[in-house]
Amino acid sequence: KKAQTENFITKFARYYTPVVVITAAAIAVIPPMVISGASFSDWLYRALIFLVISCPCALVISIPLGFFGGIGGASKRGVLVKGSNYLEALNDVETVVFDKTGTLTKGVFKVTEIVTREGYSKDELLELAAFAESYSNHPIGVSILKAYGKEVDRSRIDTYDEISGHGTKVVILGEQLSSGMLKLMKKGKEVLAGNAKLMKKENISYDEVTAVGTVVHLAVDKEYAGYIVISDEVKEDSAKAIQSLKALGVKTTVMLTGDNRVVADKVGKIIGLDQVYSELLPADKVEKVEKLMNSKSSKGKLVFVGDGINDAPSLALSDVGISMGMRGSASAIEASDVVIMNDSLSKIPEAIKISKFTKKIIKQNLIFAIGVKVLVLVLSAIGIANMWQAVFADTGVTLLTILNTTRILRKK
């Protein structure tokens, strides 16, 4: 996964080396034949000087080493980059797209409100929600199970269906009697737990909720039973990270989420995002990323930042996918190109800074190496440069570019 600059230098060396060798041979043979009084030994010496100077090792070594240094410097700071092509791409970031839950927010949910319809108590509604989320590893489901605080008797669950982007549907058998015996029922209760889209899909009349938080609606046998509000906190460094990205030249910051519009808009406003798209299914997120990819400039790069299973397609589709290493799912980490080990968003602008500094060092090495070589080559062609100067133009320049490259690791 080499960077474009590395690939260019490899191709350059492939053609450059035979051209230089042929030119050196021509310098040794042709002048003595066409210039009267020219000494073959003198021109052979000049040809050897030319050959030593023109050796491309300073370029071939220092450029890959620069990218290795950048990857090493990033990993030292808790940012794992899976290839130098991704490190180079971070230098031209134009658009950064974020998932919300677990990325911009902590992903630590807490039940803050339970509202019931007639015939249900708060404890009963929470118990039904716990059954509905008993097999879920989503932060919302985990928060409901935590609020329930008891072990869910999974033997009572007849069927369990997870409806992507909507919620869950379970059929619960029997009910527990005070004696501890299980009262069998001919037909279990069908419990639906999910967002407003699930209620609309099942044609169930539900309460419109404007609370700030994720709302889980519940229905029993197609009858609305109430809702639970679950709140999540914005990460402390989210707003600062967005400001830093803007300062580094990122033109557009976007949030994609399946949450309701009220919550999404509030989070977007707190953080300072340019665009917010809410109430999206996983497929909708991919579609939005595709549109944003098509709308960016030819040189600009799009970064997608996410942590969940549903984010994996978007992470793979973007120019650079960044995942959260602590709370991120295995599929998101696998699909991403960069992994932030401590889930801190401030590491994203830091990674971009490392990329820009790496590119700066590589440019310095290129200009210095080519400049010195061209100067000494001209001097050798007119007979001024000697072998010692040729050795400096080759090995000396190589060592200096390597020393310059080590600045990447020492950069604070």
mmCIF file of C-alpha atoms in Angstrom:
data_model
loop_
_atom_site.group_PDB
_atom_site.id
_atom_site.type_symbol
_atom_site.label_atom_id
_atom_site.label_comp_id
_atom_site.label_asym_id
_atom_site.label_seq_id
_atom_site.Cartn_x
_atom_site.Cartn_y
_atom_site.Cartn_z
ATOM 1 C CA LYS A 1 0.000 0.000 0.000
ATOM 2 C CA LYS A 2 2.593 2.495 -1.152
ATOM 3 C CA ALA A 3 1.995 6.215 -1.474
ATOM 4 C CA GLN A 4 1.817 7.756 -4.960
ATOM 5 C CA THR A 5 5.124 9.547 -4.326
ATOM 6 C CA GLU A 6 6.811 6.212 -3.528
ATOM 7 C CA ASN A 7 5.384 4.602 -6.664
ATOM 8 C CA PHE A 8 6.555 7.553 -8.756
ATOM 9 C CA ILE A 9 10.116 7.295 -7.413
ATOM 10 C CA THR A 10 10.162 3.518 -8.053
ATOM 11 C CA LYS A 11 9.064 4.071 -11.680
ATOM 12 C CA PHE A 12 11.454 7.008 -12.014
ATOM 13 C CA ALA A 13 14.409 4.869 -10.838
ATOM 14 C CA ARG A 14 13.422 2.077 -13.258
ATOM 15 C CA TYR A 15 13.928 4.355 -16.268
ATOM 16 C CA TYR A 16 16.454 6.760 -14.758
ATOM 17 C CA THR A 17 19.106 4.136 -13.920
ATOM 18 C CA PRO A 18 19.635 2.670 -17.441
ATOM 19 C CA VAL A 19 19.586 6.186 -18.967
ATOM 20 C CA VAL A 20 22.324 7.322 -16.544
ATOM 21 C CA VAL A 21 24.472 4.214 -17.159
ATOM 22 C CA ILE A 22 24.233 4.666 -20.957
ATOM 23 C CA THR A 23 25.007 8.393 -20.591
ATOM 24 C CA ALA A 24 28.065 7.607 -18.428
ATOM 25 C CA ALA A 25 29.290 5.106 -21.045
ATOM 26 C CA ALA A 26 28.797 7.740 -23.741
ATOM 27 C CA ILE A 27 30.795 10.293 -21.693
ATOM 28 C CA ALA A 28 33.661 7.773 -21.386
ATOM 29 C CA VAL A 29 33.754 6.703 -25.046
ATOM 30 C CA ILE A 30 32.477 9.467 -27.350
ATOM 31 C CA PRO A 31 34.587 12.572 -26.362
ATOM 32 C CA PRO A 32 37.968 10.822 -26.865
ATOM 33 C CA MET A 33 36.765 9.778 -30.326
ATOM 34 C CA VAL A 34 35.507 13.185 -31.467
ATOM 35 C CA ILE A 35 37.715 15.655 -29.541
ATOM 36 C CA SER A 36 41.305 15.856 -30.677
ATOM 37 C CA GLY A 37 43.841 15.429 -27.907
ATOM 38 C CA ALA A 38 41.197 14.150 -25.446
ATOM 39 C CA SER A 39 42.500 11.536 -23.015
ATOM 40 C CA PHE A 40 40.420 8.368 -22.605
ATOM 41 C CA SER A 41 41.521 8.014 -18.944
ATOM 42 C CA ASP A 42 40.418 11.597 -18.212
ATOM 43 C CA TRP A 43 36.948 11.082 -19.706
ATOM 44 C CA LEU A 44 36.610 7.657 -18.070
ATOM 45 C CA TYR A 45 37.278 9.351 -14.714
ATOM 46 C CA ARG A 46 34.610 11.991 -15.497
ATOM 47 C CA ALA A 47 32.188 9.217 -16.483
ATOM 48 C CA LEU A 48 32.802 7.419 -13.184
ATOM 49 C CA ILE A 49 32.206 10.664 -11.252
ATOM 50 C CA PHE A 50 28.999 11.180 -13.250
ATOM 51 C CA LEU A 51 27.897 7.603 -12.443
ATOM 52 C CA VAL A 52 28.518 7.977 -8.695
ATOM 53 C CA ILE A 53 26.718 11.336 -8.502
ATOM 54 C CA SER A 54 23.697 10.158 -10.442
ATOM 55 C CA CYS A 55 23.011 7.153 -8.184
ATOM 56 C CA PRO A 56 19.352 7.677 -7.031
ATOM 57 C CA CYS A 57 19.755 6.089 -3.576
ATOM 58 C CA ALA A 58 19.037 9.368 -1.717
ATOM 59 C CA LEU A 59 15.605 9.507 -3.363
ATOM 60 C CA VAL A 60 14.867 5.767 -3.271
ATOM 61 C CA ILE A 61 15.777 5.482 0.434
ATOM 62 C CA SER A 62 14.647 8.777 1.965
ATOM 63 C CA ILE A 63 11.114 8.883 0.506
ATOM 64 C CA PRO A 64 9.874 5.452 1.730
ATOM 65 C CA LEU A 65 11.755 6.110 4.979
ATOM 66 C CA GLY A 66 9.853 9.404 5.310
ATOM 67 C CA PHE A 67 6.520 7.595 5.117
ATOM 68 C CA PHE A 68 7.735 4.907 7.548
ATOM 69 C CA GLY A 69 8.723 7.723 9.896
ATOM 70 C CA GLY A 70 5.268 9.281 9.536
ATOM 71 C CA ILE A 71 3.527 5.963 10.250
ATOM 72 C CA GLY A 72 5.861 5.402 13.220
ATOM 73 C CA GLY A 73 5.289 8.923 14.542
ATOM 74 C CA ALA A 74 1.521 8.455 14.262
ATOM 75 C CA SER A 75 1.544 5.067 16.016
ATOM 76 C CA LYS A 76 3.681 6.574 18.781
ATOM 77 C CA ARG A 77 0.746 8.943 19.375
ATOM 78 C CA GLY A 78 -1.912 6.220 19.322
ATOM 79 C CA VAL A 79 -2.941 6.481 15.656
ATOM 80 C CA LEU A 80 -2.375 3.312 13.611
ATOM 81 C CA VAL A 81 -2.107 3.934 9.844
ATOM 82 C CA LYS A 82 -2.359 0.806 7.673
ATOM 83 C CA GLY A 83 -0.318 2.096 4.731
ATOM 84 C CA SER A 84 1.709 5.055 3.464
ATOM 85 C CA ASN A 85 -0.945 5.711 0.775
ATOM 86 C CA TYR A 86 -3.459 6.523 3.549
ATOM 87 C CA LEU A 87 -0.923 8.726 5.345
ATOM 88 C CA GLU A 88 -0.343 10.645 2.117
ATOM 89 C CA ALA A 89 -4.116 10.918 1.479
ATOM 90 C CA LEU A 90 -4.574 12.625 4.878
ATOM 91 C CA ASN A 91 -2.529 15.513 3.485
ATOM 92 C CA ASP A 92 -5.404 16.479 1.131
ATOM 93 C CA VAL A 93 -8.496 16.016 3.323
ATOM 94 C CA GLU A 94 -11.385 18.141 2.085
ATOM 95 C CA THR A 95 -14.435 16.513 3.706
ATOM 96 C CA VAL A 96 -14.755 14.663 7.018
ATOM 97 C CA VAL A 97 -17.915 12.611 7.624
ATOM 98 C CA PHE A 98 -18.753 11.382 11.138
ATOM 99 C CA ASP A 99 -21.059 8.760 12.540
ATOM 100 C CA LYS A 100 -22.702 10.044 15.746
ATOM 101 C CA THR A 101 -23.075 7.325 18.372
ATOM 102 C CA GLY A 102 -19.731 6.231 19.818
ATOM 103 C CA THR A 103 -17.837 8.579 17.505
ATOM 104 C CA LEU A 104 -18.913 12.155 18.221
ATOM 105 C CA THR A 105 -20.687 11.016 21.392
ATOM 106 C CA LYS A 106 -19.414 8.760 24.159
ATOM 107 C CA GLY A 107 -21.794 5.930 23.256
ATOM 108 C CA VAL A 108 -22.539 5.523 26.974
ATOM 109 C CA PHE A 109 -26.320 5.624 27.105
ATOM 110 C CA LYS A 110 -28.491 6.023 30.171
ATOM 111 C CA VAL A 111 -32.285 5.646 30.560
ATOM 112 C CA THR A 112 -33.528 9.109 31.545
ATOM 113 C CA GLU A 113 -37.308 8.856 31.074
ATOM 114 C CA ILE A 114 -40.028 6.155 30.887
ATOM 115 C CA VAL A 115 -43.509 7.134 29.690
ATOM 116 C CA THR A 116 -46.291 4.526 29.657
ATOM 117 C CA ARG A 117 -49.779 4.152 28.227
ATOM 118 C CA GLU A 118 -52.687 3.077 30.411
ATOM 119 C CA GLY A 119 -52.422 -0.530 31.551
ATOM 120 C CA TYR A 120 -48.638 -0.569 31.931
ATOM 121 C CA SER A 121 -46.374 0.487 34.768
ATOM 122 C CA LYS A 122 -42.865 1.840 34.244
ATOM 123 C CA ASP A 123 -41.344 -1.388 35.577
ATOM 124 C CA GLU A 124 -43.438 -3.488 33.192
ATOM 125 C CA LEU A 125 -42.485 -1.356 30.200
ATOM 126 C CA LEU A 126 -38.790 -1.551 31.135
ATOM 127 C CA GLU A 127 -39.081 -5.342 31.507
ATOM 128 C CA LEU A 128 -40.654 -5.665 28.046
ATOM 129 C CA ALA A 129 -37.865 -3.493 26.615
ATOM 130 C CA ALA A 130 -35.250 -5.676 28.358
ATOM 131 C CA PHE A 131 -36.732 -8.801 26.722
ATOM 132 C CA ALA A 132 -36.734 -7.023 23.349
ATOM 133 C CA GLU A 133 -33.064 -6.028 23.728
ATOM 134 C CA SER A 134 -31.858 -9.215 25.453
ATOM 135 C CA TYR A 135 -29.657 -10.286 22.517
ATOM 136 C CA SER A 136 -28.574 -6.791 21.440
ATOM 137 C CA ASN A 137 -25.003 -5.519 21.822
ATOM 138 C CA HIS A 138 -25.953 -2.010 20.626
ATOM 139 C CA PRO A 139 -25.220 0.689 23.255
ATOM 140 C CA ILE A 140 -28.962 1.530 23.435
ATOM 141 C CA GLY A 141 -29.880 -2.100 24.147
ATOM 142 C CA VAL A 142 -27.086 -2.418 26.706
ATOM 143 C CA SER A 143 -28.335 0.716 28.525
ATOM 144 C CA ILE A 144 -31.875 -0.708 28.756
ATOM 145 C CA LEU A 145 -30.563 -3.993 30.158
ATOM 146 C CA LYS A 146 -28.440 -2.059 32.649
ATOM 147 C CA ALA A 147 -31.463 -0.001 33.773
ATOM 148 C CA TYR A 148 -33.517 -3.211 34.133
ATOM 149 C CA GLY A 149 -30.833 -4.555 36.464
ATOM 150 C CA LYS A 150 -32.009 -8.188 36.425
ATOM 151 C CA GLU A 151 -31.193 -11.304 34.488
ATOM 152 C CA VAL A 152 -33.510 -11.735 31.491
ATOM 153 C CA ASP A 153 -35.062 -15.219 31.334
ATOM 154 C CA ARG A 154 -34.244 -15.949 27.706
ATOM 155 C CA SER A 155 -36.063 -19.307 27.873
ATOM 156 C CA ARG A 156 -39.284 -17.298 27.641
ATOM 157 C CA ILE A 157 -38.270 -15.792 24.290
ATOM 158 C CA ASP A 158 -39.939 -17.784 21.528
ATOM 159 C CA THR A 159 -38.656 -15.755 18.552
ATOM 160 C CA TYR A 160 -36.231 -12.829 18.258
ATOM 161 C CA ASP A 161 -35.857 -10.737 15.092
ATOM 162 C CA GLU A 162 -33.580 -7.755 14.637
ATOM 163 C CA ILE A 163 -34.916 -5.323 12.018
ATOM 164 C CA SER A 164 -31.943 -3.368 10.636
ATOM 165 C CA GLY A 165 -32.267 0.373 11.171
ATOM 166 C CA HIS A 166 -35.628 0.001 12.927
ATOM 167 C CA GLY A 167 -35.452 -2.101 16.115
ATOM 168 C CA THR A 168 -36.392 -5.580 17.307
ATOM 169 C CA LYS A 169 -39.423 -7.877 17.366
ATOM 170 C CA VAL A 170 -39.734 -10.625 20.007
ATOM 171 C CA VAL A 171 -42.411 -13.073 21.071
ATOM 172 C CA ILE A 172 -42.416 -13.663 24.848
ATOM 173 C CA LEU A 173 -43.971 -16.853 26.236
ATOM 174 C CA GLY A 174 -45.689 -17.161 29.628
ATOM 175 C CA GLU A 175 -45.350 -14.960 32.671
ATOM 176 C CA GLN A 176 -43.707 -15.515 36.030
ATOM 177 C CA LEU A 177 -46.032 -16.237 38.985
ATOM 178 C CA SER A 178 -45.250 -15.260 42.584
ATOM 179 C CA SER A 179 -44.641 -18.940 43.359
ATOM 180 C CA GLY A 180 -41.851 -18.957 40.818
ATOM 181 C CA MET A 181 -43.743 -21.262 38.447
ATOM 182 C CA LEU A 182 -44.090 -20.311 34.784
ATOM 183 C CA LYS A 183 -47.664 -19.783 33.681
ATOM 184 C CA LEU A 184 -47.890 -21.127 30.125
ATOM 185 C CA MET A 185 -49.864 -19.214 27.542
ATOM 186 C CA LYS A 186 -51.304 -20.579 24.311
ATOM 187 C CA LYS A 187 -50.004 -17.561 22.468
ATOM 188 C CA GLY A 188 -47.022 -15.400 23.405
ATOM 189 C CA LYS A 189 -46.931 -11.634 23.499
ATOM 190 C CA GLU A 190 -45.423 -9.969 20.443
ATOM 191 C CA VAL A 191 -43.289 -7.032 21.556
ATOM 192 C CA LEU A 192 -41.950 -4.420 19.154
ATOM 193 C CA ALA A 193 -39.167 -2.101 20.352
ATOM 194 C CA GLY A 194 -37.554 0.488 18.135
ATOM 195 C CA ASN A 195 -37.705 3.917 16.544
ATOM 196 C CA ALA A 196 -40.618 5.806 14.983
ATOM 197 C CA LYS A 197 -39.900 4.175 11.618
ATOM 198 C CA LEU A 198 -40.676 0.761 13.131
ATOM 199 C CA MET A 199 -44.025 2.031 14.454
ATOM 200 C CA LYS A 200 -44.871 3.479 11.023
ATOM 201 C CA LYS A 201 -43.834 0.263 9.314
ATOM 202 C CA GLU A 202 -46.184 -1.757 11.534
ATOM 203 C CA ASN A 203 -48.996 0.863 11.233
ATOM 204 C CA ILE A 204 -49.052 1.537 14.973
ATOM 205 C CA SER A 205 -50.211 4.904 16.298
ATOM 206 C CA TYR A 206 -47.484 6.315 18.574
ATOM 207 C CA ASP A 207 -46.630 9.434 20.588
ATOM 208 C CA GLU A 208 -44.576 12.119 18.829
ATOM 209 C CA VAL A 209 -41.668 12.805 21.176
ATOM 210 C CA THR A 210 -39.470 15.928 21.109
ATOM 211 C CA ALA A 211 -37.240 14.901 24.028
ATOM 212 C CA VAL A 212 -33.487 15.303 23.529
ATOM 213 C CA GLY A 213 -32.267 11.750 23.398
ATOM 214 C CA THR A 214 -32.844 8.465 21.609
ATOM 215 C CA VAL A 215 -36.464 7.348 21.885
ATOM 216 C CA VAL A 216 -37.354 3.638 21.966
ATOM 217 C CA HIS A 217 -41.075 3.076 21.279
ATOM 218 C CA LEU A 218 -42.723 -0.130 22.510
ATOM 219 C CA ALA A 219 -45.843 -1.908 21.284
ATOM 220 C CA VAL A 220 -47.422 -5.135 22.585
ATOM 221 C CA ASP A 221 -49.537 -7.160 20.139
ATOM 222 C CA LYS A 222 -49.668 -4.136 17.808
ATOM 223 C CA GLU A 223 -50.943 -1.871 20.616
ATOM 224 C CA TYR A 224 -48.757 1.073 21.650
ATOM 225 C CA ALA A 225 -47.459 0.661 25.216
ATOM 226 C CA GLY A 226 -45.200 3.719 25.681
ATOM 227 C CA TYR A 227 -41.648 4.859 25.144
ATOM 228 C CA ILE A 228 -38.257 5.060 26.829
ATOM 229 C CA VAL A 229 -35.875 8.010 26.416
ATOM 230 C CA ILE A 230 -32.163 7.263 26.429
ATOM 231 C CA SER A 231 -29.567 10.036 26.492
ATOM 232 C CA ASP A 232 -25.965 10.065 25.289
ATOM 233 C CA GLU A 233 -23.213 12.594 26.038
ATOM 234 C CA VAL A 234 -21.095 14.446 23.488
ATOM 235 C CA LYS A 235 -17.351 13.729 23.813
ATOM 236 C CA GLU A 236 -15.414 16.526 25.508
ATOM 237 C CA ASP A 237 -13.010 16.994 22.597
ATOM 238 C CA SER A 238 -15.537 16.766 19.724
ATOM 239 C CA ALA A 239 -16.061 20.536 19.271
ATOM 240 C CA LYS A 240 -12.319 21.236 19.626
ATOM 241 C CA ALA A 241 -11.507 18.547 17.038
ATOM 242 C CA ILE A 242 -13.922 20.123 14.518
ATOM 243 C CA GLN A 243 -12.318 23.555 15.073
ATOM 244 C CA SER A 244 -8.846 22.056 14.572
ATOM 245 C CA LEU A 245 -9.957 20.365 11.338
ATOM 246 C CA LYS A 246 -11.289 23.685 10.030
ATOM 247 C CA ALA A 247 -7.984 25.350 10.921
ATOM 248 C CA LEU A 248 -6.146 22.671 8.902
ATOM 249 C CA GLY A 249 -8.176 23.493 5.779
ATOM 250 C CA VAL A 250 -10.996 20.924 5.935
ATOM 251 C CA LYS A 251 -13.865 22.517 3.976
ATOM 252 C CA THR A 252 -16.857 20.409 5.066
ATOM 253 C CA THR A 253 -17.706 18.464 8.231
ATOM 254 C CA VAL A 254 -20.767 16.196 8.089
ATOM 255 C CA MET A 255 -22.657 13.962 10.558
ATOM 256 C CA LEU A 256 -24.681 10.918 9.486
ATOM 257 C CA THR A 257 -26.940 9.242 12.065
ATOM 258 C CA GLY A 258 -29.994 7.048 12.427
ATOM 259 C CA ASP A 259 -31.185 9.160 15.376
ATOM 260 C CA ASN A 260 -34.166 11.495 15.187
ATOM 261 C CA ARG A 261 -33.787 14.985 13.754
ATOM 262 C CA VAL A 262 -34.166 16.876 17.068
ATOM 263 C CA VAL A 263 -31.278 15.005 18.727
ATOM 264 C CA ALA A 264 -29.077 15.077 15.621
ATOM 265 C CA ASP A 265 -29.552 18.823 15.046
ATOM 266 C CA LYS A 266 -28.755 19.606 18.681
ATOM 267 C CA VAL A 267 -25.546 17.538 18.627
ATOM 268 C CA GLY A 268 -24.532 19.118 15.304
ATOM 269 C CA LYS A 269 -25.074 22.615 16.695
ATOM 270 C CA ILE A 270 -23.107 21.914 19.911
ATOM 271 C CA ILE A 271 -20.146 20.528 17.983
ATOM 272 C CA GLY A 272 -20.224 23.041 15.115
ATOM 273 C CA LEU A 273 -20.764 20.767 12.120
ATOM 274 C CA ASP A 274 -21.544 22.099 8.636
ATOM 275 C CA GLN A 275 -24.117 19.460 7.637
ATOM 276 C CA VAL A 276 -26.297 17.015 9.600
ATOM 277 C CA TYR A 277 -28.277 14.123 8.084
ATOM 278 C CA SER A 278 -30.551 12.230 10.495
ATOM 279 C CA GLU A 279 -32.993 9.275 10.578
ATOM 280 C CA LEU A 280 -30.821 7.320 8.137
ATOM 281 C CA LEU A 281 -30.762 3.559 7.600
ATOM 282 C CA PRO A 282 -27.331 1.914 7.083
ATOM 283 C CA ALA A 283 -27.925 1.858 3.301
ATOM 284 C CA ASP A 284 -28.815 5.583 3.397
ATOM 285 C CA LYS A 285 -25.468 6.350 5.036
ATOM 286 C CA VAL A 286 -23.593 4.624 2.207
ATOM 287 C CA GLU A 287 -25.673 6.553 -0.340
ATOM 288 C CA LYS A 288 -24.830 9.869 1.354
ATOM 289 C CA VAL A 289 -21.113 8.999 1.427
ATOM 290 C CA GLU A 290 -21.250 8.172 -2.306
ATOM 291 C CA LYS A 291 -22.860 11.570 -3.059
ATOM 292 C CA LEU A 292 -20.261 13.396 -0.959
ATOM 293 C CA MET A 293 -17.467 11.455 -2.712
ATOM 294 C CA ASN A 294 -18.826 12.606 -6.084
ATOM 295 C CA SER A 295 -19.161 16.243 -4.976
ATOM 296 C CA LYS A 296 -15.560 16.733 -3.736
ATOM 297 C CA SER A 297 -12.766 18.085 -5.925
ATOM 298 C CA SER A 298 -10.504 15.764 -7.937
ATOM 299 C CA LYS A 299 -7.546 16.204 -5.555
ATOM 300 C CA GLY A 300 -9.585 16.419 -2.341
ATOM 301 C CA LYS A 301 -10.016 13.386 -0.092
ATOM 302 C CA LEU A 302 -13.031 12.276 1.940
ATOM 303 C CA VAL A 303 -12.550 10.797 5.418
ATOM 304 C CA PHE A 304 -15.270 8.762 7.130
ATOM 305 C CA VAL A 305 -15.059 8.297 10.902
ATOM 306 C CA GLY A 306 -17.140 5.550 12.544
ATOM 307 C CA ASP A 307 -17.156 2.736 15.068
ATOM 308 C CA GLY A 308 -20.101 0.398 14.432
ATOM 309 C CA ILE A 309 -20.846 -2.652 12.285
ATOM 310 C CA ASN A 310 -23.181 -0.514 10.152
ATOM 311 C CA ASP A 311 -20.289 1.901 9.454
ATOM 312 C CA ALA A 312 -18.070 -0.751 7.826
ATOM 313 C CA PRO A 313 -19.384 -0.202 4.232
ATOM 314 C CA SER A 314 -18.911 3.589 4.531
ATOM 315 C CA LEU A 315 -15.423 3.132 6.014
ATOM 316 C CA ALA A 316 -14.455 0.919 3.070
ATOM 317 C CA LEU A 317 -16.021 3.284 0.493
ATOM 318 C CA SER A 318 -14.294 6.497 1.639
ATOM 319 C CA ASP A 319 -10.784 7.601 0.613
ATOM 320 C CA VAL A 320 -9.638 7.153 4.216
ATOM 321 C CA GLY A 321 -11.741 5.267 6.778
ATOM 322 C CA ILE A 322 -10.985 6.020 10.445
ATOM 323 C CA SER A 323 -12.341 3.764 13.208
ATOM 324 C CA MET A 324 -12.378 3.913 16.987
ATOM 325 C CA GLY A 325 -10.034 1.310 18.503
ATOM 326 C CA MET A 326 -11.531 1.041 22.001
ATOM 327 C CA ARG A 327 -15.303 0.876 21.438
ATOM 328 C CA GLY A 328 -15.230 0.141 17.716
ATOM 329 C CA SER A 329 -16.576 -3.145 16.386
ATOM 330 C CA ALA A 330 -14.165 -5.678 14.875
ATOM 331 C CA SER A 331 -15.726 -5.221 11.415
ATOM 332 C CA ALA A 332 -15.295 -1.415 11.572
ATOM 333 C CA ILE A 333 -11.637 -1.739 12.625
ATOM 334 C CA GLU A 334 -11.036 -4.292 9.852
ATOM 335 C CA ALA A 335 -12.688 -2.103 7.176
ATOM 336 C CA SER A 336 -10.888 1.095 8.225
ATOM 337 C CA ASP A 337 -7.529 2.435 7.018
ATOM 338 C CA VAL A 338 -6.639 4.293 10.227
ATOM 339 C CA VAL A 339 -7.424 3.229 13.816
ATOM 340 C CA ILE A 340 -7.546 5.684 16.743
ATOM 341 C CA MET A 341 -6.571 3.619 19.775
ATOM 342 C CA ASN A 342 -8.079 5.809 22.525
ATOM 343 C CA ASP A 343 -11.223 6.939 20.582
ATOM 344 C CA SER A 344 -10.217 10.613 20.981
ATOM 345 C CA LEU A 345 -11.344 12.743 18.028
ATOM 346 C CA SER A 346 -8.487 15.188 18.633
ATOM 347 C CA LYS A 347 -6.213 12.476 17.186
ATOM 348 C CA ILE A 348 -7.716 13.074 13.713
ATOM 349 C CA PRO A 349 -6.291 16.610 13.279
ATOM 350 C CA GLU A 350 -3.076 15.310 14.876
ATOM 351 C CA ALA A 351 -2.856 12.567 12.212
ATOM 352 C CA ILE A 352 -3.423 15.182 9.484
ATOM 353 C CA LYS A 353 -0.640 17.346 10.964
ATOM 354 C CA ILE A 354 1.717 14.343 10.930
ATOM 355 C CA SER A 355 0.771 13.699 7.294
ATOM 356 C CA LYS A 356 1.453 17.327 6.316
ATOM 357 C CA PHE A 357 4.786 17.387 8.176
ATOM 358 C CA THR A 358 5.796 14.071 6.539
ATOM 359 C CA LYS A 359 5.010 15.491 3.095
ATOM 360 C CA LYS A 360 7.009 18.648 3.954
ATOM 361 C CA ILE A 361 10.070 16.568 4.953
ATOM 362 C CA ILE A 362 9.800 14.458 1.780
ATOM 363 C CA LYS A 363 9.667 17.614 -0.387
ATOM 364 C CA GLN A 364 12.731 18.980 1.405
ATOM 365 C CA ASN A 365 14.594 15.714 0.741
ATOM 366 C CA LEU A 366 13.583 15.721 -2.929
ATOM 367 C CA ILE A 367 14.640 19.332 -3.537
ATOM 368 C CA PHE A 368 17.915 18.956 -1.609
ATOM 369 C CA ALA A 369 18.906 15.621 -3.213
ATOM 370 C CA ILE A 370 18.060 16.641 -6.777
ATOM 371 C CA GLY A 371 19.564 20.135 -6.337
ATOM 372 C CA VAL A 372 22.915 18.886 -5.063
ATOM 373 C CA LYS A 373 23.114 16.135 -7.698
ATOM 374 C CA VAL A 374 22.341 18.487 -10.575
ATOM 375 C CA LEU A 375 24.938 21.007 -9.332
ATOM 376 C CA VAL A 376 27.707 18.410 -8.961
ATOM 377 C CA LEU A 377 26.717 16.749 -12.267
ATOM 378 C CA VAL A 378 27.211 20.053 -14.081
ATOM 379 C CA LEU A 379 30.560 20.560 -12.334
ATOM 380 C CA SER A 380 31.659 17.014 -13.264
ATOM 381 C CA ALA A 381 30.641 17.498 -16.904
ATOM 382 C CA ILE A 382 32.941 20.531 -17.197
ATOM 383 C CA GLY A 383 35.734 18.765 -15.305
ATOM 384 C CA ILE A 384 35.639 20.721 -12.021
ATOM 385 C CA ALA A 385 34.105 18.134 -9.628
ATOM 386 C CA ASN A 386 36.272 15.302 -8.328
ATOM 387 C CA MET A 387 35.401 11.866 -6.902
ATOM 388 C CA TRP A 388 35.174 13.120 -3.315
ATOM 389 C CA GLN A 389 32.505 15.609 -4.302
ATOM 390 C CA ALA A 390 30.727 12.827 -6.201
ATOM 391 C CA VAL A 391 30.756 10.622 -3.081
ATOM 392 C CA PHE A 392 29.254 13.500 -1.061
ATOM 393 C CA ALA A 393 26.562 14.038 -3.737
ATOM 394 C CA ASP A 394 25.643 10.363 -3.381
ATOM 395 C CA THR A 395 26.319 8.924 0.091
ATOM 396 C CA GLY A 396 26.618 12.262 1.913
ATOM 397 C CA VAL A 397 23.292 13.510 0.547
ATOM 398 C CA THR A 398 21.665 10.155 1.383
ATOM 399 C CA LEU A 399 22.810 10.362 5.021
ATOM 400 C CA LEU A 400 21.649 13.985 5.310
ATOM 401 C CA THR A 401 18.175 13.154 3.928
ATOM 402 C CA ILE A 402 17.913 10.212 6.354
ATOM 403 C CA LEU A 403 18.845 12.489 9.277
ATOM 404 C CA ASN A 404 16.267 15.017 8.078
ATOM 405 C CA THR A 405 13.650 12.236 7.944
ATOM 406 C CA THR A 406 14.215 11.350 11.622
ATOM 407 C CA ARG A 407 12.761 14.796 12.492
ATOM 408 C CA ILE A 408 9.310 13.257 11.884
ATOM 409 C CA LEU A 409 9.736 10.966 14.902
ATOM 410 C CA ARG A 410 11.049 13.816 17.086
ATOM 411 C CA LYS A 411 8.315 16.297 16.093
ATOM 412 C CA LYS A 412 6.196 17.401 19.069
#
